[in-house]
Coordinates of C-alpha atoms and ligand atoms in Angstrom, one line a residue:
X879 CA 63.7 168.6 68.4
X880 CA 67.5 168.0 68.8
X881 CA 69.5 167.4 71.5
X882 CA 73.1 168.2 71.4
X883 CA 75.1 166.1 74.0
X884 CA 78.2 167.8 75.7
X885 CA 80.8 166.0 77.8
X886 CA 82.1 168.4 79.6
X887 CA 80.0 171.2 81.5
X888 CA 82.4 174.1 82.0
X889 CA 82.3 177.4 80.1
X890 CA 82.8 176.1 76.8
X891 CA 79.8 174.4 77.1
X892 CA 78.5 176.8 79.0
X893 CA 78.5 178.9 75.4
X894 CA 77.8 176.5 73.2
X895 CA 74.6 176.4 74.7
X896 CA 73.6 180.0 74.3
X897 CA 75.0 179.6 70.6
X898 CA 72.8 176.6 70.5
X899 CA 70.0 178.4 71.5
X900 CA 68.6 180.3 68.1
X901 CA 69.4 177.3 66.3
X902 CA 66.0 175.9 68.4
X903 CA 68.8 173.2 69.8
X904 CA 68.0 171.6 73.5
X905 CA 71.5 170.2 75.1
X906 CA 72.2 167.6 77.4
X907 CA 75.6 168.0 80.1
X908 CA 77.7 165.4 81.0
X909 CA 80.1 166.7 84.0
X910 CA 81.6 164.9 87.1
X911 CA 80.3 167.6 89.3
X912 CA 76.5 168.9 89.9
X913 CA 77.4 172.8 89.7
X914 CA 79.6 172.6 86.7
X915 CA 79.1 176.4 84.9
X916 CA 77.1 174.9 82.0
X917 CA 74.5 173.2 84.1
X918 CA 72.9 176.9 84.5
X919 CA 71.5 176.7 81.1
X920 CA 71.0 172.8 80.1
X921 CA 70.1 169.6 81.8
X922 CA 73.0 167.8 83.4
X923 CA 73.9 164.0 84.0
X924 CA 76.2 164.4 87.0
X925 CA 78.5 161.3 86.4
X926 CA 82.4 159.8 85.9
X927 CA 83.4 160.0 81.9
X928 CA 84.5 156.3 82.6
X929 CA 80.6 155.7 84.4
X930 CA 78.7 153.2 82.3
X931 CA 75.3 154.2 83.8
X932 CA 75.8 158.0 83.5
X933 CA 77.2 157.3 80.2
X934 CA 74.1 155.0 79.5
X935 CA 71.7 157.4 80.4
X936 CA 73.4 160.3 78.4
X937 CA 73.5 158.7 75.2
X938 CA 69.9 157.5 75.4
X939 CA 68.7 161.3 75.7
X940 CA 70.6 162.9 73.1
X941 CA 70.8 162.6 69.0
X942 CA 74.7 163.3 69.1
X943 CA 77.7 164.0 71.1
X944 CA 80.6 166.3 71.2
X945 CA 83.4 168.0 73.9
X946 CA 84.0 170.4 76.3
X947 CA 86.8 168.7 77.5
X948 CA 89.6 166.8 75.6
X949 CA 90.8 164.4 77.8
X950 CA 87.3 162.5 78.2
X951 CA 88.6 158.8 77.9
X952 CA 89.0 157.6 74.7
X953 CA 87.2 154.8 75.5
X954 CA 84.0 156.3 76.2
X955 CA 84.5 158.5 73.4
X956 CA 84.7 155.0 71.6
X957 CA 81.7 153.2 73.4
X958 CA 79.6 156.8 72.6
X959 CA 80.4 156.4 68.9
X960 CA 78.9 153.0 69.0
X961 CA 75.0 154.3 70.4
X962 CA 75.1 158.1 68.2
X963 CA 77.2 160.2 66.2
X964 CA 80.5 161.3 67.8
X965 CA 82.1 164.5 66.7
X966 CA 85.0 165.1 66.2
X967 CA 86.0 161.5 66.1
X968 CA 87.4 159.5 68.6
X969 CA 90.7 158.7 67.0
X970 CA 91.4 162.8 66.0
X971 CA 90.7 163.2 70.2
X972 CA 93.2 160.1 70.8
X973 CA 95.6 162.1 68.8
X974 CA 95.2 165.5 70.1
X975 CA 94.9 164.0 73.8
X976 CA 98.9 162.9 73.4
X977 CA 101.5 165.5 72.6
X978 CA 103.9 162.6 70.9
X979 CA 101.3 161.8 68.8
X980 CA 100.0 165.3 67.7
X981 CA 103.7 166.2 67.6
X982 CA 104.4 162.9 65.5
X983 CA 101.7 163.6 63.3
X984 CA 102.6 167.5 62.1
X985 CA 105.5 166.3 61.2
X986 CA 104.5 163.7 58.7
X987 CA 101.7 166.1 57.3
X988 CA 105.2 168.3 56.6
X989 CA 103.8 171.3 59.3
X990 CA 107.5 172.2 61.0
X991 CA 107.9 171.4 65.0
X992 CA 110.2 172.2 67.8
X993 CA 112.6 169.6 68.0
X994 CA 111.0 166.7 70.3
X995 CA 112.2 163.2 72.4
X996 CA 109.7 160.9 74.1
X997 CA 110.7 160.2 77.6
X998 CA 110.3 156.7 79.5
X999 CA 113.1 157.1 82.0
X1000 CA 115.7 159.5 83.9
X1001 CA 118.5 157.7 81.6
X1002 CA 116.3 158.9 78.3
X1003 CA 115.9 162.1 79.4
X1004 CA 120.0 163.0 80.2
X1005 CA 120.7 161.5 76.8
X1006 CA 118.0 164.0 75.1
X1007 CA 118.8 167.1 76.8
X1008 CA 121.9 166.5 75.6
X1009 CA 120.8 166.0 72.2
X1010 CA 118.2 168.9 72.5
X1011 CA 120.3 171.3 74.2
X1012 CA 119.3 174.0 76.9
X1013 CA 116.8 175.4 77.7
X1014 CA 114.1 172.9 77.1
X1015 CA 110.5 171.8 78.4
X1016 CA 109.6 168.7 80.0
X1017 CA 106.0 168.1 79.3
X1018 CA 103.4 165.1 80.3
X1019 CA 102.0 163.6 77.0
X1020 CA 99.2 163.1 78.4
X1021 CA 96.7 165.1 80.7
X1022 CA 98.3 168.6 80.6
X1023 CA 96.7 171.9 80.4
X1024 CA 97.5 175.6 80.3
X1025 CA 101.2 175.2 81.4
X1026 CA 100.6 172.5 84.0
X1027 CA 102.0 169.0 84.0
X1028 CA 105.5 171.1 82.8
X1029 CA 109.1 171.8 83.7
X1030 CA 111.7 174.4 82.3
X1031 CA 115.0 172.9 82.0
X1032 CA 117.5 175.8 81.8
X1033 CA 120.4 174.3 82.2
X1034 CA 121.6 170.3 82.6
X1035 CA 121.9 170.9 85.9
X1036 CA 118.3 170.9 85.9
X1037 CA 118.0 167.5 85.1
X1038 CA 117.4 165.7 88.2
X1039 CA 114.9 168.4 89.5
X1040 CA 112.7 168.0 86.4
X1041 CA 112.8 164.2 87.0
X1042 CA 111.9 164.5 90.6
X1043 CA 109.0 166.7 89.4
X1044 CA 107.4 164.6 87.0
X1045 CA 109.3 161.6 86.7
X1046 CA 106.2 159.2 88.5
X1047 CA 104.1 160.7 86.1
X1048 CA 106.3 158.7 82.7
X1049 CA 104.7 155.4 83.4
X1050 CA 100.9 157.1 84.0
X1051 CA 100.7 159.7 81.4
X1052 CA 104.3 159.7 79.8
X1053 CA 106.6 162.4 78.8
X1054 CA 107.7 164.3 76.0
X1055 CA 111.1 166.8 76.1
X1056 CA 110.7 169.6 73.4
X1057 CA 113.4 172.3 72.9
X1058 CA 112.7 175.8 73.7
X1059 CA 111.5 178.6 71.1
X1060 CA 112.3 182.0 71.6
X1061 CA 109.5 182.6 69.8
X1062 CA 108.7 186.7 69.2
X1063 CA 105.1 185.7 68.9
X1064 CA 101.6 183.0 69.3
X1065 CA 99.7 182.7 67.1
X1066 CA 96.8 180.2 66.3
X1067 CA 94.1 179.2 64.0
X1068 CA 90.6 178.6 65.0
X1069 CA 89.0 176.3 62.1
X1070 CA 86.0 174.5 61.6
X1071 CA 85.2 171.5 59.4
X1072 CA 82.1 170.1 58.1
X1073 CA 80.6 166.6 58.1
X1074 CA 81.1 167.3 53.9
X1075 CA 84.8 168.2 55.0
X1076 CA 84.3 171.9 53.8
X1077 CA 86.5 173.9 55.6
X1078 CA 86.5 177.4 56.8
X1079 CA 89.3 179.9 59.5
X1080 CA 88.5 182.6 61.6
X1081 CA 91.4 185.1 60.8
X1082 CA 94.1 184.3 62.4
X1083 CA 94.7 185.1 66.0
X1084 CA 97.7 186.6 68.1
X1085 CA 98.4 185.7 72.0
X1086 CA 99.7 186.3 74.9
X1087 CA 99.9 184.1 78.0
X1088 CA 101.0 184.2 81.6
X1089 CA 102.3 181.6 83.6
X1090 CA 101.1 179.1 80.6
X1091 CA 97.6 180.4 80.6
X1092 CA 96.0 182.4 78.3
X1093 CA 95.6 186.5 78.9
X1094 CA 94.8 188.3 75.4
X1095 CA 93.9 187.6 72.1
X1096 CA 94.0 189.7 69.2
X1097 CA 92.2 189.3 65.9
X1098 CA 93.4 189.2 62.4
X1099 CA 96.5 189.2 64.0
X1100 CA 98.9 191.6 62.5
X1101 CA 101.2 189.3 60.3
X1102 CA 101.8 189.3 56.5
X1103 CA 99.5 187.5 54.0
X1104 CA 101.5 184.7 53.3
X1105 CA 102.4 183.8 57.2
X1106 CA 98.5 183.9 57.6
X1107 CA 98.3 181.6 54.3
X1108 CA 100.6 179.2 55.4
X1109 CA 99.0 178.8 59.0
X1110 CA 95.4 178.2 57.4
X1111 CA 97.3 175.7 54.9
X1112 CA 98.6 173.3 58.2
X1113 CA 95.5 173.7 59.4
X1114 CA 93.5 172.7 56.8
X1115 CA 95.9 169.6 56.1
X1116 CA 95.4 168.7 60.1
X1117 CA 91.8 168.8 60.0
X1118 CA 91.2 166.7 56.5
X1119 CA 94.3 164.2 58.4
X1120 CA 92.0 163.7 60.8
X1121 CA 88.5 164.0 59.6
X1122 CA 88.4 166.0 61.8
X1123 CA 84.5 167.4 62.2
X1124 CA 83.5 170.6 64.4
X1125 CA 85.6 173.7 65.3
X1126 CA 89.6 173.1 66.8
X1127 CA 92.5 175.4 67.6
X1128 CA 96.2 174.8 66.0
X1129 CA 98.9 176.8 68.3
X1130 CA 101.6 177.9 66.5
X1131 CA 104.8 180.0 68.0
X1132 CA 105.9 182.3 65.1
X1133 CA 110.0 182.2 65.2
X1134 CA 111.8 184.5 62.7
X1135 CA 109.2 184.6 60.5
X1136 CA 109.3 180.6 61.0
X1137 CA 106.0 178.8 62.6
X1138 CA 106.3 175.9 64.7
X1139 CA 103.0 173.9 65.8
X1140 CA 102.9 174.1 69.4
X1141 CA 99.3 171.6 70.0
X1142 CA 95.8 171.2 68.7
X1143 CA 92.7 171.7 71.0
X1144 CA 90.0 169.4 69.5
X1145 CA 87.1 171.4 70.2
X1146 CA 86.1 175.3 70.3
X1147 CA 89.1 177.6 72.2
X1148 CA 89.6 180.2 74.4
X1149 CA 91.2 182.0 71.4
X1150 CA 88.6 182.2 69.5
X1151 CA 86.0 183.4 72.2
X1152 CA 86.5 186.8 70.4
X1153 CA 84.2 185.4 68.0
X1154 CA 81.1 185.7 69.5
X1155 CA 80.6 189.8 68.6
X1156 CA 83.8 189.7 66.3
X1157 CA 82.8 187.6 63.6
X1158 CA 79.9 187.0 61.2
X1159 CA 79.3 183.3 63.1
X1160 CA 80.7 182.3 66.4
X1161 CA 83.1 179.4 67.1
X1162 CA 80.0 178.0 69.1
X1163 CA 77.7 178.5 66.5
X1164 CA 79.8 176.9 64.0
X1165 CA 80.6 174.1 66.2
X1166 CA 77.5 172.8 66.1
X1167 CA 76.3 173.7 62.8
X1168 CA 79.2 171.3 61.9
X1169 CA 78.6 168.7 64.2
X1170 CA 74.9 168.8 63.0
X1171 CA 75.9 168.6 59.3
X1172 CA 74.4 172.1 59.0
X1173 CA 75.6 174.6 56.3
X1174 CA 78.5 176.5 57.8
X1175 CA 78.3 180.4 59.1
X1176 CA 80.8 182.9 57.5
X1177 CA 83.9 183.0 59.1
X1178 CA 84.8 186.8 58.2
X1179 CA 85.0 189.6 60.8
X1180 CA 84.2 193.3 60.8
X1181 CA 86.6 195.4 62.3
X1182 CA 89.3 194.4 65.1
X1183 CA 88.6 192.5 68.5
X1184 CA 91.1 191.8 71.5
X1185 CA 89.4 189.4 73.9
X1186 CA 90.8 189.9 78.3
X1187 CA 90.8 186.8 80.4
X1188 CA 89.5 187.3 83.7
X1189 CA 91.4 184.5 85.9
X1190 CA 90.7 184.0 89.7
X1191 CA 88.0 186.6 90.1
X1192 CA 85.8 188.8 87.8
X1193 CA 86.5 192.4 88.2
X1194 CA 84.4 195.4 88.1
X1195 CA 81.7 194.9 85.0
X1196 CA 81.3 198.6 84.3
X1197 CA 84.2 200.4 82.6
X1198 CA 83.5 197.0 79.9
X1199 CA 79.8 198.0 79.7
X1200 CA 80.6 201.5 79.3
X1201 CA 82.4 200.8 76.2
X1202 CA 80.5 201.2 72.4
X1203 CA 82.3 197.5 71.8
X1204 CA 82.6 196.4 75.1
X1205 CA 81.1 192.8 75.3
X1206 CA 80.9 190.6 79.1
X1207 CA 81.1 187.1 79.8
X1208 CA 80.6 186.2 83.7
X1209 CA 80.9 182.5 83.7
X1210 CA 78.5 182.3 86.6
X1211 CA 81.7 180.1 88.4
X1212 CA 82.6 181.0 92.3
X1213 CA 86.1 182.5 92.4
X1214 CA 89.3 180.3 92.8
X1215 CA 93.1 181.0 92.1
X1216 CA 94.0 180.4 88.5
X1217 CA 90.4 179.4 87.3
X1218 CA 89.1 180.8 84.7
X1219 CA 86.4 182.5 85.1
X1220 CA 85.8 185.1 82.8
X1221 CA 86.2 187.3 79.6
X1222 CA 85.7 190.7 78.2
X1223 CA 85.5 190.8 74.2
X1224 CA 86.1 194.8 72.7
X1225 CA 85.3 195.4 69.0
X1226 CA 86.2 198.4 67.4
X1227 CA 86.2 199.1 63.7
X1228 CA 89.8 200.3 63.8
X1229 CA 93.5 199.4 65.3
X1230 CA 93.6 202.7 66.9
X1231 CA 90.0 202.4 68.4
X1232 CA 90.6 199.4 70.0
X1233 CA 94.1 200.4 71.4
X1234 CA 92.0 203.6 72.6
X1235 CA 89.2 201.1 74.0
X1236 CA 92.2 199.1 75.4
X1237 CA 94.2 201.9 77.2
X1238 CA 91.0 202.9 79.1
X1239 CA 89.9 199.6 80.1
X1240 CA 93.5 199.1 81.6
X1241 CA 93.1 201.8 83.6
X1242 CA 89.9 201.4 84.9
X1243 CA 90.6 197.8 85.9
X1244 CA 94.5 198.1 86.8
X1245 CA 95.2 195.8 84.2
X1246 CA 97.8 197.8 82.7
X1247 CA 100.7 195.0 82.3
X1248 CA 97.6 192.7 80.7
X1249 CA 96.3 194.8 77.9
X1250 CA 100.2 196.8 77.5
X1251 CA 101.6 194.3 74.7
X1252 CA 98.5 193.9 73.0
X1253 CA 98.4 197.5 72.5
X1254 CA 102.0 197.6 71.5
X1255 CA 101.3 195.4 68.6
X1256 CA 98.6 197.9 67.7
X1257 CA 99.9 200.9 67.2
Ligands
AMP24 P1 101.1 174.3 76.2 O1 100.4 173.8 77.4 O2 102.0 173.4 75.5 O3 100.2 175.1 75.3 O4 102.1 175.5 76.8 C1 101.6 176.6 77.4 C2 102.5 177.8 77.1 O5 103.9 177.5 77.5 C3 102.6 178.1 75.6 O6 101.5 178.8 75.1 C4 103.9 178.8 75.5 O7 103.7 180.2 76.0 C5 104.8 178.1 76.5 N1 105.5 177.0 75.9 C6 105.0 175.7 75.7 N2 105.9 174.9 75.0 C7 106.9 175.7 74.7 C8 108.1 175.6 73.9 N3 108.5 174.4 73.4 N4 108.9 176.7 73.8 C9 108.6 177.8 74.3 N5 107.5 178.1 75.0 C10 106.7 177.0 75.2

């Protein structure tokens, strides 16, 4: 019997788990709280990622360990990797955990960026909007998630406010300014790599967020061939870069025609939750098929999926269930402002089926403004 050790029990986890499940897999849930989401279908040791007992205890019980959550301490990651196998690799979730670093390192592997300045002080940060020009995003390097830990600088009048806003946070996490894109589109690639280093994409995937935060996903994006080839070619350099072993997520913003590498998430991603009924083998599946040095599932898809995030609350199940492709995801989590706390995955076998399937469920659910651009792109 093997057990597969997560650090990090939220919904990510949470699926992994159920993709786990066929595969005869048992799991084991490292999270700092007792009713993380995950803990409903795996054992949990409730603990701090910087705990040595918990930690202790964790790797005693399981045969190998992987992430839920990137910004575990590297150290642990580190200390993990000397009691069982770690994937992915401690250094390629040192890299992905920093935006200067990931940033630094897409540009050496020749994979175009928006421009970039690391920030230490008030005085670097005057001199580099400057440089950069307006508008432009202060970001922490470290530590930041769907939008937060960021300031918009839209003019250099702004310069002062985005200091006072995350100024103390230079000597914790540090900072990174990165100029603006006025991107038309995102885009990303959802990838897994083997322990042999064979390497396999989803098709690529358009999104849309709101307020930072993911709210639609649409697979094979709509783009031309050789965008799509281009995307899976940084991706594949990334991953063999890093060794990189299990599934990760390269954000791109599409510019002109242009794609710029926005981050890497090193581990499975919202944006491939679509997955699950849209492609041959899930991003879960695959995750650990890879992490176990199992042979990889196909990658291909049938048909066209959008995937809804359900932030805050879960609304009404039914006009979803209703639907011929209509797929739910209730991530058994109590309702909070922002959290995320649900999906809805719809499948149809053409564009205009799935803007159909689309067009109802904003209706039923008032979620026109949500599903309205990806059904734009459809039709
Ligand atoms: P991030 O946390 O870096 O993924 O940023 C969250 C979202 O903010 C992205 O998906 C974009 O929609 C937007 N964003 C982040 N960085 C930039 C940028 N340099 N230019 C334009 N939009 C950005």
């Amino acid at each position: 019997m093997t057990t597969v050790g997560i650090l990090g029990g939220g919904q990510l986890a949470r699926m992994m788990a159920l993709a786990g499940a066929p595969l005869g897999l048992r799991f084991l849930v490292l999270d700092t709280v007792a009713d993380a989401c995950a803990g409903q279908f795996a054992p949990m040791v409730v603990g701090d990622y910087t705990d040595q007992d918990a930690l202790q205890e964790f790797a005693s019980r399981i045969d190998v360990a992987t992430f839920d959550f990137e910004n575990v301490p590297a150290e642990s990651a580190q200390w993990l990797t000397a009691r069982v196998p770690v994937f992915p690799n401690p250094r390629a979730l040192a890299t992905a955990q920093d935006r200067l670093a990931e940033k630094t390192l897409f540009r050496e592997l020749g994979i175009p960026v928006p421009p970039f300045a690391a920030i230490d002080t008030r005085e670097q940060l005057q001199a580099a909007v400057a440089e950069l020009g307006t508008p432009c995003i202060l970001k922490t390097r470290r530590l930041g998630y769907d939008g937060k830990g960021q300031f918009r600088i839209k003019s250099p009048g702004d310069v002062d406010a985005a200091w006072d806003a995350l100024g103390a946070q230079a000597a914790k996490v540090g900072l990174i300014l990165e100029g603006f894109v006025a991107f038309q589109r995102e885009l990303s690639v959802v990838a897994v790599r083997g322990r042999d280093g064979e390497f396999r994409a989803w098709p690529l995937t358009e999104n849309w967020h709101v307020d930072g935060v993911l709210s639609a996903s649409l697979a094979p994006a709509p783009v031309e061939d050789a965008l799509r080839d281009t995307a899976l070619a940084h991706a594949s350099k990334l991953a063999e870069a890093l060794d990189y072993v299990g599934v990760f997520a390269l954000e791109l913003f599409c510019r002109d025609g242009e794609l710029l590498a926005n981050e890497m998430a090193p581990r499975v991603h919202n944006s491939g939750h679509w997955t699950i009924e849209g492609s041959e083998t899930s991003q879960f599946q695959n995750h650990l098929r890879a992490v176990l040095g199992m042979p990889l599932g196909d990658t291909r898809m049938v048909g066209h999926a959008c995937m809804l995030n359900w932030i805050g609350a879960m609304p009404d199940a039914d006009a979803v269930l209703r639907e011929a492709g209509g797929h739910w995801h209730d991530y058994g989590k109590s309702p909070r402002a922002g959290r995320k706390v649900g999906h809805a995955t719809l499948r149809a076998n053409s564009r205009q089926e799935l803007a159909e399937a689309l067009r109802r469920i904003g209706d039923a659910l008032e979620r026109g403004a949500q599903v309205a651009p990806v059904i734009e792109r459809l039709v």
